[in-house]
Amino acid sequence: MVNLVQNIVLVTIILVFAALEIRSRKHEHFHATADDTKLELFMFLTLLAVSQPFIFLVTDKLSALAMPEQRNAWAHLPWWAMGAILLVADDMTQYWWHRASHSPLLWPLHRAHHTAHYMSIRITYRNNFFYYLMMPGLWASGVLIYLGFGNAYLVYIVIKLTVILGAHSAVPWDAPLYRVKWLHPLAWVLERTVSTPATHWAHHALTNEDGIGHYKGNFGNLLFVWDLLFGSAKITRRYPPKVGLQDDLLFGKERWFVEMFYPLIHSRRAHSAMVPGGRAYEEAQVDRHAAQQPAASQARGTGPRP
């Protein structure tokens, strides 16, 4: 029941943000490929219909076996206590999972989220299939729902999904806060509390060389507080001109089914993190590649962007 209500609310929130993107006509500049659309659509559907229901079902069954007398045992806790527990058990663990996913070992499971060359709500759940199955926060949330957090989780997840979708939206809702001087104090508080388009777009930046990009930081999902606490925050109040991955420009984009189902399916690209022993293509390597083949890259129109 919790999963069904959550999905209805999620679809409603998505439709609202989608309407804003369409009204702004930003969607006309995405130039998304067929592979982009397939990856985003199939990952969204499998998360809602397969991954999360599976995790919640398994945690419910295992919790009933391990602690049958504890079902709804924490339902008496006040709302603020439930909220604090969820922030730690779900959002803080997702921060660390996200941060760990930028390591060589787990990068192939998260890489798909960064291969989009546009920012939009449609990329919010663009990840590898196993990325969510292994996410600690979902498993912890399943246990908490068993303990009596069902209603609290619904409220929490509505707030979290709204913030996350807003952070990925092609329409940066925080821009007016930076333009209007008397709103600057509110901007200062919000950008240090929750993920905003400015801070999260920086995480998706094509390069760090523009002074805005920070793709090895700004990992927060709901709360940006975690980035401040754990030293990964960068706030510029600006938006990177380009997003995506440099190696996609050099070697071509990976196929959607490779991005979604690695390691069950391996890449056939010249350089790829999604092969046994493969690794991410670092910015320094892009610079060396450009120095070695500047004319060829420019002729193909696939060289590294400034």
GROMACS .gro file of N, CA and C in nm, residues 66-142:
model
  231
   66ALA      N    1   1.287  -1.225   1.158
   66ALA     CA    2   1.389  -1.194   1.257
   66ALA      C    3   1.333  -1.131   1.384
   67MET      N    4   1.229  -1.051   1.368
   67MET     CA    5   1.173  -0.982   1.486
   67MET      C    6   1.021  -0.969   1.471
   68PRO      N    7   0.948  -1.079   1.476
   68PRO     CA    8   0.804  -1.078   1.452
   68PRO      C    9   0.726  -0.990   1.550
   69GLU      N   10   0.776  -0.977   1.672
   69GLU     CA   11   0.706  -0.897   1.772
   69GLU      C   12   0.728  -0.747   1.755
   70GLN      N   13   0.816  -0.706   1.662
   70GLN     CA   14   0.850  -0.565   1.645
   70GLN      C   15   0.772  -0.494   1.534
   71ARG      N   16   0.681  -0.562   1.468
   71ARG     CA   17   0.602  -0.494   1.364
   71ARG      C   18   0.526  -0.377   1.426
   72ASN      N   19   0.544  -0.259   1.368
   72ASN     CA   20   0.483  -0.133   1.415
   72ASN      C   21   0.526  -0.094   1.558
   73ALA      N   22   0.637  -0.148   1.603
   73ALA     CA   23   0.682  -0.120   1.741
   73ALA      C   24   0.723   0.026   1.760
   74TRP      N   25   0.762   0.093   1.651
   74TRP     CA   26   0.806   0.232   1.663
   74TRP      C   27   0.699   0.330   1.614
   75ALA      N   28   0.579   0.282   1.592
   75ALA     CA   29   0.474   0.368   1.537
   75ALA      C   30   0.434   0.480   1.633
   76HIS      N   31   0.469   0.466   1.762
   76HIS     CA   32   0.431   0.567   1.861
   76HIS      C   33   0.527   0.686   1.864
   77LEU      N   34   0.639   0.678   1.792
   77LEU     CA   35   0.737   0.786   1.796
   77LEU      C   36   0.678   0.915   1.739
   78PRO      N   37   0.717   1.032   1.790
   78PRO     CA   38   0.668   1.159   1.736
   78PRO      C   39   0.720   1.179   1.593
   79TRP      N   40   0.651   1.264   1.518
   79TRP     CA   41   0.685   1.282   1.377
   79TRP      C   42   0.827   1.331   1.357
   80TRP      N   43   0.874   1.420   1.447
   80TRP     CA   44   1.007   1.475   1.429
   80TRP      C   45   1.115   1.368   1.451
   81ALA      N   46   1.087   1.273   1.540
   81ALA     CA   47   1.183   1.165   1.563
   81ALA      C   48   1.188   1.073   1.441
   82MET      N   49   1.070   1.042   1.384
   82MET     CA   50   1.067   0.960   1.263
   82MET      C   51   1.140   1.030   1.149
   83GLY      N   52   1.117   1.161   1.137
   83GLY     CA   53   1.183   1.236   1.031
   83GLY      C   54   1.334   1.234   1.046
   84ALA      N   55   1.382   1.253   1.170
   84ALA     CA   56   1.526   1.252   1.194
   84ALA      C   57   1.587   1.115   1.163
   85ILE      N   58   1.516   1.009   1.201
   85ILE     CA   59   1.566   0.874   1.175
   85ILE      C   60   1.571   0.847   1.025
   86LEU      N   61   1.468   0.889   0.952
   86LEU     CA   62   1.466   0.870   0.807
   86LEU      C   63   1.577   0.949   0.739
   87LEU      N   64   1.603   1.069   0.787
   87LEU     CA   65   1.709   1.150   0.727
   87LEU      C   66   1.845   1.082   0.740
   88VAL      N   67   1.867   1.017   0.851
   88VAL     CA   68   1.994   0.947   0.871
   88VAL      C   69   1.995   0.813   0.798
   89ALA      N   70   1.889   0.733   0.820
   89ALA     CA   71   1.885   0.597   0.765
   89ALA      C   72   1.870   0.595   0.613
   90ASP      N   73   1.801   0.693   0.557
   90ASP     CA   74   1.779   0.695   0.413
   90ASP      C   75   1.866   0.800   0.344
   91ASP      N   76   1.854   0.927   0.385
   91ASP     CA   77   1.920   1.032   0.308
   91ASP      C   78   2.070   1.037   0.331
   92MET      N   79   2.115   1.022   0.454
   92MET     CA   80   2.259   1.025   0.478
   92MET      C   81   2.327   0.902   0.418
   93THR      N   82   2.263   0.786   0.428
   93THR     CA   83   2.322   0.667   0.368
   93THR      C   84   2.323   0.679   0.216
   94GLN      N   85   2.222   0.747   0.159
   94GLN     CA   86   2.224   0.767   0.014
   94GLN      C   87   2.336   0.862  -0.026
   95TYR      N   88   2.364   0.961   0.058
   95TYR     CA   89   2.479   1.049   0.033
   95TYR      C   90   2.606   0.967   0.020
   96TRP      N   91   2.629   0.878   0.118
   96TRP     CA   92   2.751   0.798   0.116
   96TRP      C   93   2.750   0.696   0.004
   97TRP      N   94   2.633   0.640  -0.028
   97TRP     CA   95   2.622   0.548  -0.142
   97TRP      C   96   2.654   0.622  -0.272
   98HIS      N   97   2.599   0.742  -0.285
   98HIS     CA   98   2.626   0.824  -0.403
   98HIS      C   99   2.774   0.858  -0.412
   99ARG      N  100   2.833   0.895  -0.302
   99ARG     CA  101   2.976   0.930  -0.299
   99ARG      C  102   3.062   0.808  -0.334
  100ALA      N  103   3.025   0.694  -0.276
  100ALA     CA  104   3.099   0.571  -0.305
  100ALA      C  105   3.083   0.530  -0.452
  101SER      N  106   2.971   0.568  -0.513
  101SER     CA  107   2.944   0.532  -0.652
  101SER      C  108   3.031   0.610  -0.750
  102HIS      N  109   3.104   0.707  -0.701
  102HIS     CA  110   3.201   0.778  -0.784
  102HIS      C  111   3.341   0.720  -0.768
  103SER      N  112   3.350   0.606  -0.701
  103SER     CA  113   3.477   0.534  -0.689
  103SER      C  114   3.488   0.438  -0.808
  104PRO      N  115   3.610   0.394  -0.841
  104PRO     CA  116   3.626   0.305  -0.957
  104PRO      C  117   3.541   0.179  -0.950
  105LEU      N  118   3.523   0.122  -0.831
  105LEU     CA  119   3.450  -0.003  -0.819
  105LEU      C  120   3.302   0.012  -0.856
  106LEU      N  121   3.238   0.117  -0.807
  106LEU     CA  122   3.094   0.132  -0.824
  106LEU      C  123   3.054   0.228  -0.935
  107TRP      N  124   3.150   0.300  -0.993
  107TRP     CA  125   3.119   0.397  -1.097
  107TRP      C  126   3.036   0.339  -1.212
  108PRO      N  127   3.062   0.217  -1.260
  108PRO     CA  128   2.980   0.163  -1.370
  108PRO      C  129   2.831   0.154  -1.337
  109LEU      N  130   2.796   0.144  -1.208
  109LEU     CA  131   2.655   0.135  -1.170
  109LEU      C  132   2.588   0.272  -1.163
  110HIS      N  133   2.667   0.377  -1.162
  110HIS     CA  134   2.612   0.513  -1.150
  110HIS      C  135   2.641   0.598  -1.273
  111ARG      N  136   2.729   0.550  -1.357
  111ARG     CA  137   2.775   0.628  -1.472
  111ARG      C  138   2.660   0.677  -1.560
  112ALA      N  139   2.559   0.592  -1.577
  112ALA     CA  140   2.446   0.627  -1.664
  112ALA      C  141   2.379   0.758  -1.623
  113HIS      N  142   2.382   0.788  -1.494
  113HIS     CA  143   2.318   0.910  -1.445
  113HIS      C  144   2.389   1.034  -1.497
  114HIS      N  145   2.516   1.020  -1.533
  114HIS     CA  146   2.596   1.135  -1.578
  114HIS      C  147   2.615   1.139  -1.728
  115THR      N  148   2.561   1.043  -1.800
  115THR     CA  149   2.581   1.043  -1.945
  115THR      C  150   2.479   1.130  -2.018
  116ALA      N  151   2.377   1.175  -1.950
  116ALA     CA  152   2.282   1.268  -2.013
  116ALA      C  153   2.352   1.401  -2.038
  117HIS      N  154   2.335   1.458  -2.157
  117HIS     CA  155   2.397   1.585  -2.192
  117HIS      C  156   2.299   1.702  -2.173
  118TYR      N  157   2.201   1.679  -2.088
  118TYR     CA  158   2.101   1.780  -2.056
  118TYR      C  159   2.056   1.756  -1.913
  119MET      N  160   2.004   1.861  -1.850
  119MET     CA  161   1.945   1.848  -1.717
  119MET      C  162   1.794   1.851  -1.732
  120SER      N  163   1.729   1.757  -1.667
  120SER     CA  164   1.583   1.746  -1.676
  120SER      C  165   1.535   1.647  -1.571
  121ILE      N  166   1.409   1.657  -1.534
  121ILE     CA  167   1.353   1.560  -1.440
  121ILE      C  168   1.360   1.419  -1.497
  122ARG      N  169   1.369   1.407  -1.629
  122ARG     CA  170   1.369   1.275  -1.691
  122ARG      C  171   1.496   1.196  -1.657
  123ILE      N  172   1.604   1.263  -1.612
  123ILE     CA  173   1.726   1.190  -1.580
  123ILE      C  174   1.736   1.155  -1.432
  124THR      N  175   1.637   1.193  -1.352
  124THR     CA  176   1.644   1.174  -1.207
  124THR      C  177   1.673   1.030  -1.169
  125TYR      N  178   1.608   0.935  -1.234
  125TYR     CA  179   1.625   0.794  -1.201
  125TYR      C  180   1.703   0.719  -1.308
  126ARG      N  181   1.780   0.792  -1.385
  126ARG     CA  182   1.863   0.734  -1.490
  126ARG      C  183   1.989   0.676  -1.424
  127ASN      N  184   1.989   0.546  -1.405
  127ASN     CA  185   2.100   0.476  -1.340
  127ASN      C  186   2.104   0.333  -1.390
  128ASN      N  187   2.201   0.260  -1.342
  128ASN     CA  188   2.209   0.117  -1.370
  128ASN      C  189   2.102   0.043  -1.288
  129PHE      N  190   2.052  -0.067  -1.339
  129PHE     CA  191   1.947  -0.143  -1.272
  129PHE      C  192   1.990  -0.186  -1.131
  130PHE      N  193   2.116  -0.223  -1.116
  130PHE     CA  194   2.164  -0.274  -0.987
  130PHE      C  195   2.198  -0.162  -0.889
  131TYR      N  196   2.204  -0.040  -0.938
  131TYR     CA  197   2.235   0.074  -0.850
  131TYR      C  198   2.132   0.087  -0.739
  132TYR      N  199   2.005   0.075  -0.773
  132TYR     CA  200   1.899   0.088  -0.673
  132TYR      C  201   1.880  -0.039  -0.592
  133LEU      N  202   1.902  -0.153  -0.653
  133LEU     CA  203   1.890  -0.278  -0.578
  133LEU      C  204   1.991  -0.285  -0.463
  134MET      N  205   2.103  -0.217  -0.480
  134MET     CA  206   2.209  -0.220  -0.380
  134MET      C  207   2.208  -0.097  -0.289
  135MET      N  208   2.114  -0.005  -0.308
  135MET     CA  209   2.113   0.120  -0.232
  135MET      C  210   2.075   0.095  -0.086
  136PRO      N  211   2.164   0.122   0.008
  136PRO     CA  212   2.136   0.092   0.149
  136PRO      C  213   2.012   0.163   0.204
  137GLY      N  214   1.989   0.287   0.161
  137GLY     CA  215   1.876   0.363   0.214
  137GLY      C  216   1.741   0.301   0.185
  138LEU      N  217   1.726   0.236   0.070
  138LEU     CA  218   1.599   0.171   0.038
  138LEU      C  219   1.575   0.051   0.130
  139TRP      N  220   1.681  -0.025   0.157
  139TRP     CA  221   1.667  -0.139   0.247
  139TRP      C  222   1.638  -0.093   0.390
  140ALA      N  223   1.704   0.014   0.433
  140ALA     CA  224   1.678   0.067   0.567
  140ALA      C  225   1.536   0.120   0.577
  141SER      N  226   1.489   0.185   0.470
  141SER     CA  227   1.352   0.238   0.470
  141SER      C  228   1.250   0.125   0.480
  142GLY      N  229   1.278   0.013   0.412
  142GLY     CA  230   1.189  -0.102   0.420
  142GLY      C  231   1.175  -0.154   0.562
   0.00000   0.00000   0.00000
